[in-house]
Amino acid sequence: MAVYGILLPLPFNDVFDYTSDEPLAPGQIVEVSFGREILVGAVWKIGQSADIDAQKIKPVRQIVNLPKLTPEMMDFINKTAAYNMAPRGLVLKMALGHKSNQLPRQKVALYGLKIKNENLDGVRISETRQAVFDFLGGGFEAEKDDIIAATGASGNVINAMIKSGFLYKREVLINEEAEEQKVNLNKTALLTEEQQQAAEILMRKVGNGFSATLLDGVTGSGKTEVYFEAIAEALGQGKQVLVLVPEISLTSQWLSRFERRFGVTPFIWHSEVGVREKAKTWKAVALNKAKVVVGARSALFLPFAGLGIIVVDESHDHSFKQESLVTYQGRDMAVLRAHLEKIPIILSTATPDLETIVNVEEGKYDCVRLTKRYARAVLPEIKIIDLKKDKPQKGAWGVSFLAPTLVGELEKNLKRSEQSMLFLNRRGYAPLLICRDCGYRIQCPHCTAWLAEHRMTGELICHHCGFKMFTPKRCPDCGSEDGLTACGPGVERIAEEVRNRFPDARTAILSSDITTNYKQISEVIRRTADKEIDILIGTQILAKGHNFPDLTLVGVIDADLGLMGTDLRSSEQTYQLLAQVSGRAGRGDKKGVVYLQTLYPDNPVLQAVIEHNRQKFIDIEKNSRRLLKMPPYGKLAALIISSTNQQAAEAAAYYLGKCAPHTELIEALGPAPAPMSLLRGRYRYRLLLKTARNVNIQEVLKKWLSMVKIKSNVRVDVDINPYSFM
Ligand code: ADP
Ligand code: ZN
Ligand code: ZN
């Protein structure tokens, strides 16, 4: 009997010892008891780790009938944990698919006949019982629900038949297995010369070890068509393919393009996929039956048996950064995975982030460019509306947010029967309610944040923790009955103005709180693509990869939103968002026009956007980051100290600040109360660690954190290369 170290899906870095009579191999998935729970974990180490009496070590309960994790996968889990300073157990938890892999062990009860039908001759029996006998005749077994549906017998009848010895019941493991995906590799699109050249470079990378390539092409240049060729190459070599996309672009548009090209539906992996479906996919991926998986960032942790290529679509997108449980940047971890699997990875985007650009400049990543839009489509003209001169005019419905120029253009576009899109990155009706009589603003009870008004549901909602309440009729402070006033616009309010100005126009809102699931989002996108919508109003969901050939006018309600942010990436993100939204216009035969409403028409970021001059923006951004030694010119990590007890959080933060490392290459900032000093009922403090590029920041952090004993009611979250500074 040997001892094995089992990694469990718990917030621990260390393995736990268990014994087994049967020899176990690393990566094998096993079931063990842990305290009162039964958990599924993976064999990580052969031999004992803890210094305890071998007699006291508990045995493994059973070996789970699932494929072993590959050595590459185990390495990936170890390295992801180490890089992000997260417990290995939590990374394993992601890799096990959030417990879904336990489902194959789920039992179902089957019922069958104990007595042969013929032997019943002469026995008096009711009609329903006879129906059950007939249904289950010939050794047939069925689930209770199926018997009920087929015979009309009640559950009680079936139970009674078991008692009287007519039926038996037996439990079996359900073991749903997907069939092997059969793909069609026939080419459907004829590539342009530029596309063909790009495709060939990418295809040559397949089967030739690790490489990372930026597929850098303007919006509408056919990046998808091009990386499809690399995918076809990998599939032709019998390899598996993983395509990571921002969660929201997993709508039918991308999927139907894929289906047209390859003749199969890819396996899909994201938060809305059901548990049973996930279990099936997990297994199909591990058994090399699933050839193509398209998913949100979490799909990166699937146990591929023979991965051949990874594509990260819209690789600049911030939704690849996960901020809960294990904090990681999915794009970067995808590069790590490709490296460990010795396969190519393609990062596809029209607006690469600075980190990726610098990696290309330094020769770490290759780059393939697409400079032209497909066919006759040309890039849209981008114009600025100076809100100080071109002031929105009040209407009968109230305050207005659309400048007269934009209103005029919308009207003309409607007359031409062309489609328009209005973009405002703010959900709800208004970001805040203020009392005109006493100045009171309604705040979230759990966060440092105002509650946003959502008029369609009559609620006030916190956009940080999800707290909800019905919109009060009176001011909660002074009791005034007509004091509460909406302050500023959200998409619902823009839609209200549009409907008042253009009562005949067909409008729709695309916003994560209104179109809450894939089905609803896909439906709005389909209606827009089929020209059933004249004016589409929405949040950043609109910016992502959709293709509407008849969309010729885009209006950005507030181009300044985000520009005034002081975060490291706020101007980059604004640039990307504006360039992406603008890229939605004029993708067909007709030329597109984009209007940016702003109070700061001279802002250099906006200037770069209207000139389609990405290099200008990149140069500005590089200079400021270089000056501040910020990523990619330095390394950054954030420590977030939080507790429901304010003093405890403050004391821990203060103590960490006191023993923070300071050298020529290492600088620590803080502690300071976080901008979101109260979030979900926890008091929060932040520290920032900034180091030179050649410093191992994880080692510095490890040493620093080991110097401080953190009380159990305080949590310290490490965020390597943070995107959020709240
Ligand atoms: P990107 O991903 O660069 O924004 P897409 O791949 O979505 O661009 O292409 C934009 C549009 O042009 C899509 O409707 C696509 O089907 C079409 N397209 C691009 N290249 C081709 C091609 N070679 N043949 C046919 N259609 C193409
Ligand atoms: Zn009031
Ligand atoms: Zn809140």
mmCIF file with all atom_site columns, N, CA and C in Angstrom, residues 73 110 114 134 218 226 273 280 349 382 416 430 456 554 598 637 646 702:
data_model
loop_
_atom_site.group_PDB
_atom_site.id
_atom_site.type_symbol
_atom_site.label_atom_id
_atom_site.label_alt_id
_atom_site.label_comp_id
_atom_site.label_asym_id
_atom_site.label_entity_id
_atom_site.label_seq_id
_atom_site.pdbx_PDB_ins_code
_atom_site.Cartn_x
_atom_site.Cartn_y
_atom_site.Cartn_z
_atom_site.occupancy
_atom_site.B_iso_or_equiv
_atom_site.pdbx_formal_charge
_atom_site.auth_seq_id
_atom_site.auth_comp_id
_atom_site.auth_asym_id
_atom_site.auth_atom_id
_atom_site.pdbx_PDB_model_num
ATOM 1  N N  . MET A 1 73  ? -0.805  19.502  -18.631 1.00 0.00 ? 73  MET A N  1
ATOM 2  C CA . MET A 1 73  ? -1.910  20.134  -17.910 1.00 0.00 ? 73  MET A CA 1
ATOM 3  C C  . MET A 1 73  ? -1.519  20.373  -16.455 1.00 0.00 ? 73  MET A C  1
ATOM 4  N N  . LEU A 1 110 ? -33.012 2.565   -12.672 1.00 0.00 ? 110 LEU A N  1
ATOM 5  C CA . LEU A 1 110 ? -33.715 1.906   -13.766 1.00 0.00 ? 110 LEU A CA 1
ATOM 6  C C  . LEU A 1 110 ? -34.631 0.831   -13.186 1.00 0.00 ? 110 LEU A C  1
ATOM 7  N N  . LYS A 1 114 ? -39.336 -8.330  -12.686 1.00 0.00 ? 114 LYS A N  1
ATOM 8  C CA . LYS A 1 114 ? -38.751 -9.433  -11.941 1.00 0.00 ? 114 LYS A CA 1
ATOM 9  C C  . LYS A 1 114 ? -39.396 -10.737 -12.367 1.00 0.00 ? 114 LYS A C  1
ATOM 10 N N  . ASP A 1 134 ? -46.454 -4.644  -19.940 1.00 0.00 ? 134 ASP A N  1
ATOM 11 C CA . ASP A 1 134 ? -46.257 -4.660  -21.399 1.00 0.00 ? 134 ASP A CA 1
ATOM 12 C C  . ASP A 1 134 ? -45.076 -3.786  -21.811 1.00 0.00 ? 134 ASP A C  1
ATOM 13 N N  . VAL A 1 218 ? -7.239  45.659  -39.356 1.00 0.00 ? 218 VAL A N  1
ATOM 14 C CA . VAL A 1 218 ? -8.295  46.637  -39.098 1.00 0.00 ? 218 VAL A CA 1
ATOM 15 C C  . VAL A 1 218 ? -9.636  45.920  -39.012 1.00 0.00 ? 218 VAL A C  1
ATOM 16 N N  . VAL A 1 226 ? -9.156  34.452  -41.903 1.00 0.00 ? 226 VAL A N  1
ATOM 17 C CA . VAL A 1 226 ? -7.742  34.091  -41.950 1.00 0.00 ? 226 VAL A CA 1
ATOM 18 C C  . VAL A 1 226 ? -7.394  33.065  -40.869 1.00 0.00 ? 226 VAL A C  1
ATOM 19 N N  . VAL A 1 273 ? -23.494 27.615  -19.805 1.00 0.00 ? 273 VAL A N  1
ATOM 20 C CA . VAL A 1 273 ? -23.627 26.217  -20.219 1.00 0.00 ? 273 VAL A CA 1
ATOM 21 C C  . VAL A 1 273 ? -24.006 25.375  -19.000 1.00 0.00 ? 273 VAL A C  1
ATOM 22 N N  . LYS A 1 280 ? -20.165 16.641  -20.071 1.00 0.00 ? 280 LYS A N  1
ATOM 23 C CA . LYS A 1 280 ? -20.016 15.945  -21.342 1.00 0.00 ? 280 LYS A CA 1
ATOM 24 C C  . LYS A 1 280 ? -18.846 16.533  -22.144 1.00 0.00 ? 280 LYS A C  1
ATOM 25 N N  . THR A 1 349 ? -6.737  40.793  -33.213 1.00 0.00 ? 349 THR A N  1
ATOM 26 C CA . THR A 1 349 ? -7.392  42.034  -32.782 1.00 0.00 ? 349 THR A CA 1
ATOM 27 C C  . THR A 1 349 ? -7.074  43.187  -33.732 1.00 0.00 ? 349 THR A C  1
ATOM 28 N N  . ILE A 1 382 ? -14.651 59.539  -39.210 1.00 0.00 ? 382 ILE A N  1
ATOM 29 C CA . ILE A 1 382 ? -14.988 59.799  -37.810 1.00 0.00 ? 382 ILE A CA 1
ATOM 30 C C  . ILE A 1 382 ? -14.977 61.302  -37.566 1.00 0.00 ? 382 ILE A C  1
ATOM 31 N N  . ARG A 1 416 ? -33.066 57.369  -45.388 1.00 0.00 ? 416 ARG A N  1
ATOM 32 C CA . ARG A 1 416 ? -32.388 56.530  -46.375 1.00 0.00 ? 416 ARG A CA 1
ATOM 33 C C  . ARG A 1 416 ? -32.606 55.040  -46.109 1.00 0.00 ? 416 ARG A C  1
ATOM 34 N N  . ALA A 1 430 ? -30.358 55.984  -15.456 1.00 0.00 ? 430 ALA A N  1
ATOM 35 C CA . ALA A 1 430 ? -29.487 57.073  -15.000 1.00 0.00 ? 430 ALA A CA 1
ATOM 36 C C  . ALA A 1 430 ? -28.513 56.526  -13.972 1.00 0.00 ? 430 ALA A C  1
ATOM 37 N N  . MET A 1 456 ? -36.895 50.459  -16.462 1.00 0.00 ? 456 MET A N  1
ATOM 38 C CA . MET A 1 456 ? -37.670 49.368  -17.047 1.00 0.00 ? 456 MET A CA 1
ATOM 39 C C  . MET A 1 456 ? -38.118 48.371  -15.992 1.00 0.00 ? 456 MET A C  1
ATOM 40 N N  . VAL A 1 554 ? -22.810 55.617  -36.668 1.00 0.00 ? 554 VAL A N  1
ATOM 41 C CA . VAL A 1 554 ? -22.580 55.297  -35.260 1.00 0.00 ? 554 VAL A CA 1
ATOM 42 C C  . VAL A 1 554 ? -22.460 56.604  -34.497 1.00 0.00 ? 554 VAL A C  1
ATOM 43 N N  . THR A 1 598 ? -18.269 65.033  -27.484 1.00 0.00 ? 598 THR A N  1
ATOM 44 C CA . THR A 1 598 ? -17.249 65.264  -26.453 1.00 0.00 ? 598 THR A CA 1
ATOM 45 C C  . THR A 1 598 ? -17.254 66.710  -25.969 1.00 0.00 ? 598 THR A C  1
ATOM 46 N N  . ALA A 1 637 ? 1.969   44.911  -9.218  1.00 0.00 ? 637 ALA A N  1
ATOM 47 C CA . ALA A 1 637 ? 1.061   43.977  -8.549  1.00 0.00 ? 637 ALA A CA 1
ATOM 48 C C  . ALA A 1 637 ? 0.286   44.767  -7.513  1.00 0.00 ? 637 ALA A C  1
ATOM 49 N N  . GLN A 1 646 ? -13.468 46.860  9.900   1.00 0.00 ? 646 GLN A N  1
ATOM 50 C CA . GLN A 1 646 ? -12.643 47.915  9.324   1.00 0.00 ? 646 GLN A CA 1
ATOM 51 C C  . GLN A 1 646 ? -11.279 48.030  10.005  1.00 0.00 ? 646 GLN A C  1
ATOM 52 N N  . LYS A 1 702 ? 6.150   37.075  -2.240  1.00 0.00 ? 702 LYS A N  1
ATOM 53 C CA . LYS A 1 702 ? 6.147   35.933  -1.336  1.00 0.00 ? 702 LYS A CA 1
ATOM 54 C C  . LYS A 1 702 ? 6.883   36.275  -0.049  1.00 0.00 ? 702 LYS A C  1
#
